[in-house]
Tab-separated table of C-alpha atoms in Angstrom:
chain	number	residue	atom	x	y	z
J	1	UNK	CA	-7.579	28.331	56.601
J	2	UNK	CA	-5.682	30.621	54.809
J	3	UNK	CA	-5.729	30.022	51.042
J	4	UNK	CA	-2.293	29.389	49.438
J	5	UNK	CA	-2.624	31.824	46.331
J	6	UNK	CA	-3.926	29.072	43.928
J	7	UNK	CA	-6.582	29.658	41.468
J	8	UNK	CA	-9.044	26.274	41.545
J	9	UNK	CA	-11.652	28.244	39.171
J	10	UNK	CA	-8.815	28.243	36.667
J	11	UNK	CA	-8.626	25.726	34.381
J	12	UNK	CA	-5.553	25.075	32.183
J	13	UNK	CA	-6.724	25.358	27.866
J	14	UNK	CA	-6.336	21.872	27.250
J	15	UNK	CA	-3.982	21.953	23.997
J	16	UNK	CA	-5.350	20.392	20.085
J	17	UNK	CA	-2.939	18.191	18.807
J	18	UNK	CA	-3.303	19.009	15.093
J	19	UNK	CA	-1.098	17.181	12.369
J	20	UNK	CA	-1.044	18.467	8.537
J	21	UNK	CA	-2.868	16.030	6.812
J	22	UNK	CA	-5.771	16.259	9.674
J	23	UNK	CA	-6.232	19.853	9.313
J	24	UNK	CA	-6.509	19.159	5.368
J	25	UNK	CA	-9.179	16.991	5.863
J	26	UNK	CA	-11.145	19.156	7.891
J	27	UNK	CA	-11.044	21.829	5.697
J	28	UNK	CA	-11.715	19.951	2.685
J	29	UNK	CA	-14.260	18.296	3.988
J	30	UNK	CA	-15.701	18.235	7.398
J	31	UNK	CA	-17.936	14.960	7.234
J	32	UNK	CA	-14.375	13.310	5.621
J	33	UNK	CA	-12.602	14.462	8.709
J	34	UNK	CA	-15.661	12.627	11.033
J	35	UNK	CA	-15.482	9.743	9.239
J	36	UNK	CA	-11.353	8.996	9.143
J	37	UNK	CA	-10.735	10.183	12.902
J	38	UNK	CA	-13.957	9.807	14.815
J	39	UNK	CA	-16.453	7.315	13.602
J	40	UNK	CA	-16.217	4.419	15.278
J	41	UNK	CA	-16.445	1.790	13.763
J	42	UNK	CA	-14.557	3.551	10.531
J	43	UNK	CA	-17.399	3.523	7.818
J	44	UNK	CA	-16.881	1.324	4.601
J	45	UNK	CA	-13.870	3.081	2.478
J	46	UNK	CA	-12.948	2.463	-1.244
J	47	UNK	CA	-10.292	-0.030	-2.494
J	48	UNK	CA	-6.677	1.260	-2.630
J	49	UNK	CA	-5.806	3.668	-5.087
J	50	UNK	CA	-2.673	2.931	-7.433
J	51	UNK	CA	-1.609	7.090	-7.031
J	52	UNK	CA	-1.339	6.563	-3.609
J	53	UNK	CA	0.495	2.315	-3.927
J	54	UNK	CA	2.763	4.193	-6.290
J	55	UNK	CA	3.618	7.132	-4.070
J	56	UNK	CA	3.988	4.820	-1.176
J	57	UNK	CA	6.292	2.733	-2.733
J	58	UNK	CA	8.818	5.745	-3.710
J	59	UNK	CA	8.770	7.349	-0.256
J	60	UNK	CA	10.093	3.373	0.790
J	61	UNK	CA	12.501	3.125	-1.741
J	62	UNK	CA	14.015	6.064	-0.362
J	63	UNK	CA	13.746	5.795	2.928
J	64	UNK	CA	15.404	2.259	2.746
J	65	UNK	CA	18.176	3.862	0.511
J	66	UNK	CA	19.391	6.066	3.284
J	67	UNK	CA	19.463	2.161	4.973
J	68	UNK	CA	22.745	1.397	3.201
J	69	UNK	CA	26.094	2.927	3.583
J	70	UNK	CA	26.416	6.151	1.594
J	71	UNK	CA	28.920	4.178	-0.777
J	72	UNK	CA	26.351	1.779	-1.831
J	73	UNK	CA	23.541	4.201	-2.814
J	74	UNK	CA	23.471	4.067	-6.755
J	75	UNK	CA	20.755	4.371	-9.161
J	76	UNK	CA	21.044	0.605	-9.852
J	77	UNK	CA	20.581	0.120	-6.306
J	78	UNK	CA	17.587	2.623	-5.652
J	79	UNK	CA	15.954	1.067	-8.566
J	80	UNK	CA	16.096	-2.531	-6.550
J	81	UNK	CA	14.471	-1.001	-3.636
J	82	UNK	CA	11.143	0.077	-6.076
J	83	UNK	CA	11.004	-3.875	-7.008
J	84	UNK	CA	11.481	-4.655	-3.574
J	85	UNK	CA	8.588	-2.536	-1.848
J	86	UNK	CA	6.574	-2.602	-5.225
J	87	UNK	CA	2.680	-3.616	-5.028
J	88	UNK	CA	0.313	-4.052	-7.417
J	89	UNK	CA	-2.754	-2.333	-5.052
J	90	UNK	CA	-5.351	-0.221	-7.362
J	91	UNK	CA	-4.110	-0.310	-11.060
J	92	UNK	CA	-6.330	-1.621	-13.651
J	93	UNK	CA	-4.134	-4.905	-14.121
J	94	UNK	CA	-0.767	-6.495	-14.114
J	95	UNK	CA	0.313	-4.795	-17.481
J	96	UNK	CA	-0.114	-1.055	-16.235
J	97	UNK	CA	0.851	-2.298	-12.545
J	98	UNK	CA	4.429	-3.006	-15.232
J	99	UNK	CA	4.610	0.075	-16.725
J	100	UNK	CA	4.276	2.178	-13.868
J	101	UNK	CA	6.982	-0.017	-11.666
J	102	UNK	CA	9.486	0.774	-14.298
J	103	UNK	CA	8.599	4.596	-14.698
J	104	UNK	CA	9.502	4.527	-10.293
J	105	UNK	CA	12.700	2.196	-10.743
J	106	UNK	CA	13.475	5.190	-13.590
J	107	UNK	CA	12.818	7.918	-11.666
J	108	UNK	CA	14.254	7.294	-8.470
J	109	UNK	CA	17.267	5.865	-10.885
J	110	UNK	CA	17.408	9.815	-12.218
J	111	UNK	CA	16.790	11.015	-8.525
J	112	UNK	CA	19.899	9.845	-7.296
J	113	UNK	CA	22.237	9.836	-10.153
J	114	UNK	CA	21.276	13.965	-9.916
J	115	UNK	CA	21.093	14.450	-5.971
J	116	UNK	CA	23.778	14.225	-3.754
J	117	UNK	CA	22.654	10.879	-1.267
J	118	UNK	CA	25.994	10.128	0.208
J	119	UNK	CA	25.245	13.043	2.924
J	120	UNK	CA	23.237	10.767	6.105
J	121	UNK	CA	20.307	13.291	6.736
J	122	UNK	CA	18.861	14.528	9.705
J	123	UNK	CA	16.043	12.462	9.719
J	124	UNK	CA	14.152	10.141	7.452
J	125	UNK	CA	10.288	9.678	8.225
J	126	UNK	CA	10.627	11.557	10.870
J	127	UNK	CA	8.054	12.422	12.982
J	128	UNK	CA	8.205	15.574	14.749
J	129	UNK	CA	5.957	17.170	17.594
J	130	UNK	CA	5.894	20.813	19.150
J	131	UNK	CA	3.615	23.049	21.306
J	132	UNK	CA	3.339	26.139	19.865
J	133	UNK	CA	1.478	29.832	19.767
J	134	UNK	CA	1.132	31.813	16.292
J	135	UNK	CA	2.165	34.326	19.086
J	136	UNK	CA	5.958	35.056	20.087
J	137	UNK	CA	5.851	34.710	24.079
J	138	UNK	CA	2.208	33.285	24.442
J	139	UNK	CA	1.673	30.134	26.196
J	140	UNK	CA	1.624	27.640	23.568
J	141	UNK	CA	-2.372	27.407	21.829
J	142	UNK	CA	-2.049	23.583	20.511
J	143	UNK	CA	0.280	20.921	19.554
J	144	UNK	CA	1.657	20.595	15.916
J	145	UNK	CA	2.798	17.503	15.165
J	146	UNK	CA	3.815	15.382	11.607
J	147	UNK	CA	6.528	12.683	9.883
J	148	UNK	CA	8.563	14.605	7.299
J	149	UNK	CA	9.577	12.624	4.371
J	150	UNK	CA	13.396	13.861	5.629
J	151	UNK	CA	14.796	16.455	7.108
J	152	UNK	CA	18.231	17.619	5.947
J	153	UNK	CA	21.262	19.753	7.681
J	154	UNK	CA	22.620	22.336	4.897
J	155	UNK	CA	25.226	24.635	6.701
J	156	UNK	CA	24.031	24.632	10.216
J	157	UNK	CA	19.728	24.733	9.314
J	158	UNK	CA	17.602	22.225	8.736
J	159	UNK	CA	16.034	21.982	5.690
J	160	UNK	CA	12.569	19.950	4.964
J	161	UNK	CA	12.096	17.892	2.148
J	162	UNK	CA	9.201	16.347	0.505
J	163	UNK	CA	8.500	14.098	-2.110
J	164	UNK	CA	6.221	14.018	-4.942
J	165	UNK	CA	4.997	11.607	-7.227
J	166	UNK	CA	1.637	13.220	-8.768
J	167	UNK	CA	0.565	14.684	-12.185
J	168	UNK	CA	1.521	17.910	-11.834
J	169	UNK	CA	4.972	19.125	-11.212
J	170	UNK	CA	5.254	21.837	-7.949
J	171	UNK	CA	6.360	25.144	-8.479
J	172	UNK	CA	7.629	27.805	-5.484
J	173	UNK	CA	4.646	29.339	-5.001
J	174	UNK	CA	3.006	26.152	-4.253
J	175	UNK	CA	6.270	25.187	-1.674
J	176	UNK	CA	5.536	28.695	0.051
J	177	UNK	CA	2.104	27.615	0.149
J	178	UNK	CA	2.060	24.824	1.766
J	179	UNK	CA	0.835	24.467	5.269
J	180	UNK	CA	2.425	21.121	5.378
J	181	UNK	CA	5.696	22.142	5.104
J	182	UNK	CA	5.796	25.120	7.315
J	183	UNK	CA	4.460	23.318	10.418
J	184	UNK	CA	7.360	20.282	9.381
J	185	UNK	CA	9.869	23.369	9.585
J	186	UNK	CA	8.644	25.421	12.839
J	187	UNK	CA	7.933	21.070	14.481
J	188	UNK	CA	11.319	20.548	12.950
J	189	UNK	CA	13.318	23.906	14.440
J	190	UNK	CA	11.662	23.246	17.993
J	191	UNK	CA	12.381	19.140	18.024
J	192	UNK	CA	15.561	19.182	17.132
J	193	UNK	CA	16.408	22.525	18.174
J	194	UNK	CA	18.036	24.433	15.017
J	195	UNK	CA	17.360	26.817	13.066
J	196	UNK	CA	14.353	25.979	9.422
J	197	UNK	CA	13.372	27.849	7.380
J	198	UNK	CA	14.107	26.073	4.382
J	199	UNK	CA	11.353	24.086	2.385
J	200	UNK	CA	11.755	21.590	-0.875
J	201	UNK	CA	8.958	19.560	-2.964
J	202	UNK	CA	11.110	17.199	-4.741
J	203	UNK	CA	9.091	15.818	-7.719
J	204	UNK	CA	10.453	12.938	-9.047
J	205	UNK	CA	8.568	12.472	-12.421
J	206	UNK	CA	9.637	15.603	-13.753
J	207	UNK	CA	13.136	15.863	-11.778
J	208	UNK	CA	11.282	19.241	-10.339
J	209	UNK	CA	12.867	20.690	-7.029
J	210	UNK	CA	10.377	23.454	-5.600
J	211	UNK	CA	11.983	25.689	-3.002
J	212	UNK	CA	10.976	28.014	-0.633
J	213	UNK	CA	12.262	29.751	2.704
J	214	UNK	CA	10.024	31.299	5.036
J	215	UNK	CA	10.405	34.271	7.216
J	216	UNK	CA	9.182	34.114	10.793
J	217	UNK	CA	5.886	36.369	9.212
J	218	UNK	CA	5.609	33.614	6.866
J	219	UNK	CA	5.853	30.686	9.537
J	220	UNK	CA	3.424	33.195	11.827
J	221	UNK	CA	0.784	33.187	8.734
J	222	UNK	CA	1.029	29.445	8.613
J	223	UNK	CA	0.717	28.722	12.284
J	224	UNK	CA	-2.335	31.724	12.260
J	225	UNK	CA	-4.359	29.531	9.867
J	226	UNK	CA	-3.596	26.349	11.245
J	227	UNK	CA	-4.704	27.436	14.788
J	228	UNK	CA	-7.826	29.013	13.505
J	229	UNK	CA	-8.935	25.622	11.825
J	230	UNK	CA	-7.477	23.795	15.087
J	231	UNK	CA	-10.432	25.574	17.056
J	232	UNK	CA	-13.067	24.681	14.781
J	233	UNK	CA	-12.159	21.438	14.914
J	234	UNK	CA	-12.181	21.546	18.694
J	235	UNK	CA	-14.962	23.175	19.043
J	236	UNK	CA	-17.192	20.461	16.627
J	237	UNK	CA	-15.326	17.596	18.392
J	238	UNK	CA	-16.234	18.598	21.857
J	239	UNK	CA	-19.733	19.450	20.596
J	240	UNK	CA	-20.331	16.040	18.549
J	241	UNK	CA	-19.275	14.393	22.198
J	242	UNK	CA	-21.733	16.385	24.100
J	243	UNK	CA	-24.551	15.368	22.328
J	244	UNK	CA	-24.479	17.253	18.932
J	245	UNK	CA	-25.751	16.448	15.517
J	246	UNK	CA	-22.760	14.880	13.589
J	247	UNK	CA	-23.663	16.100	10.240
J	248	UNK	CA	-24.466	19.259	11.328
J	249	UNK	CA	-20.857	19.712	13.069
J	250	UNK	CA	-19.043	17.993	9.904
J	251	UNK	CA	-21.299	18.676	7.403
J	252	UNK	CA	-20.508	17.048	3.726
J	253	UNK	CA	-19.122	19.554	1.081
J	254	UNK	CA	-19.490	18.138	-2.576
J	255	UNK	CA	-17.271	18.722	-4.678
J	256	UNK	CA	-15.576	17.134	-7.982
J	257	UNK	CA	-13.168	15.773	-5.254
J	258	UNK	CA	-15.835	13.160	-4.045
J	259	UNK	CA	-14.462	11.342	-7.374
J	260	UNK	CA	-11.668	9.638	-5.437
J	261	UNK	CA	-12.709	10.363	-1.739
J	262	UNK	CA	-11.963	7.160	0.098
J	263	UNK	CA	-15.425	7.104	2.239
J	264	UNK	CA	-17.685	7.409	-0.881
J	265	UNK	CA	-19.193	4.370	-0.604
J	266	UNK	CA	-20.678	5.983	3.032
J	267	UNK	CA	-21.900	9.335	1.518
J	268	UNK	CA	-24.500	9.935	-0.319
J	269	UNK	CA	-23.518	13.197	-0.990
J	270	UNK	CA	-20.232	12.521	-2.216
J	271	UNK	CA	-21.606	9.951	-4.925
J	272	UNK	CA	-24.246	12.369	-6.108
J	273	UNK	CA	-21.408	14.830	-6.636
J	274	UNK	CA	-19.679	13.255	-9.118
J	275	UNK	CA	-19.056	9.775	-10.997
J	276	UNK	CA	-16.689	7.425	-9.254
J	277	UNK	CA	-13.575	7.684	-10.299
J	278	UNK	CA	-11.286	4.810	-11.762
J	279	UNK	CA	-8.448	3.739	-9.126
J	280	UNK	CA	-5.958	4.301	-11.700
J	281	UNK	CA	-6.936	7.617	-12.622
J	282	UNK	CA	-5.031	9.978	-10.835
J	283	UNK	CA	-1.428	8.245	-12.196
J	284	UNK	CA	0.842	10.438	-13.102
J	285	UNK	CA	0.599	10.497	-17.280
């Protein structure tokens, strides 16, 4: 029988769906990456953190303030929403857990009374998902995919936001350097199907905004680096499920990071790299 022109030998590149905060594990760590994605079941982690209880608890204040109509978002309300959402998880005790809850209901207090909110935006914890290629016109290499803190319209383009609650406030260099933020805006232009090119790090302890826009060689850099880490982690994945050694594929890498990594009570590596750190440590001074 005569063959119909298809190509059985062919098979299609099955596409990596890569998010930010994946490829950031992997290439901090490896054996981190192994641990939070693939292990099964998830090895013993640390307690929570109160860095991470109070970051969590901004990102829902805000979120819920773009809940109410525009007329109703005040400081005095966006201060409620901290107490509402607060939690005590990973400070040292109730006192600090006190202190810290009013330094949020301040600075999301400041945040609004100095940022226009009446404005609905785009999208609030959004998640966003596109295949892509580094390469203009290529068939699309893997899948980039991520939930922006929000995602504003400024004069017909999107613009990313992101917020911050750590110890150090961002700067532009670090907004133009973020990997993050560049797939949010290329996910972002493709999902919703306008023009980004415009990134912000909005840190609210300091009242910092960090801002950025990227080029399409900017955006191409990003996506380069991203795919190149993609295919490594690929390539261990597929090779961890056909038999291989797992710490050889995600091997550990020690570093004074292993302070606060969540799986240090699994890796012996990790605790011989440094002391434990306090859960309260990384606050925000």
């Amino acid at each position: 029988m005569e063959q119909l022109g298809f190509e059985f030998a062919v098979q299609p590149r099955r596409l990596t769906k890569v998010s930010p905060a994946r490829l950031a594990t992997f290439a901090d760590c490896p054996r981190r990456y192994r641990m939070a994605y693939l292990d099964r079941p998830t090895p013993q982690r640390t307690g929570p953190w109160a860095h991470s209880t109070l970051g969590a608890v901004v990102h829902n204040a805000l979120r819920a303030l773009f809940d109410v109509p525009p007329a109703r978002r005040t400081p005095e309300r966006a201060a409620a929403l901290v107490s509402e959402h607060w939690q005590d998880a990973g400070f040292a005790d109730g006192d600090q857990a006190a202190v810290y809850r009013a330094r949020a209901k301040e600075w999301v207090a400041e945040y609004v009374e100095h940022h226009d909110v009446t404005s609905d935006p785009v999208g609030v914890e959004r998640w966003v998902s596109a295949p892509v290629n580094p390469e203009p016109g290529q068939p699309a290499s893997m899948i980039i995919e991520g939930r922006a803190d929000r995602i504003d319209q400024r004069g017909g383009e999107l613009v990313i936001v992101d917020y911050k609650t750590g110890r150090r406030a961002p700067d532009e260099y670090e907004a133009r350097g973020s990997q993050a933020l560049a797939m949010y805006a290329v996910a972002a232009s493709r999902t919703l199907r306008r023009p980004c090119h415009k990134v912000e790090l909005h840190h609210l302890p300091s009242g910092t905004v960090a801002e950025a826009t990227h080029t399409p060689e900017s955006l191409r850099r990003h996506l380069s680096r991203a795919e190149e880490t993609a295919e490594d982690v690929r390539l261990a994945t597929d090779t961890l499920e056909a038999g291989g050694e797992a710490d050889t594929l995600f091997p550990a890498r020690p570093a004074p990071r292993c302070a606060w990594c969540d799986f240090r009570p699994s890796c012996e590596a990790g605790r011989q790299a440094a002391p434990a750190a306090k859960p309260w440590e990384l606050l925000a001074p």
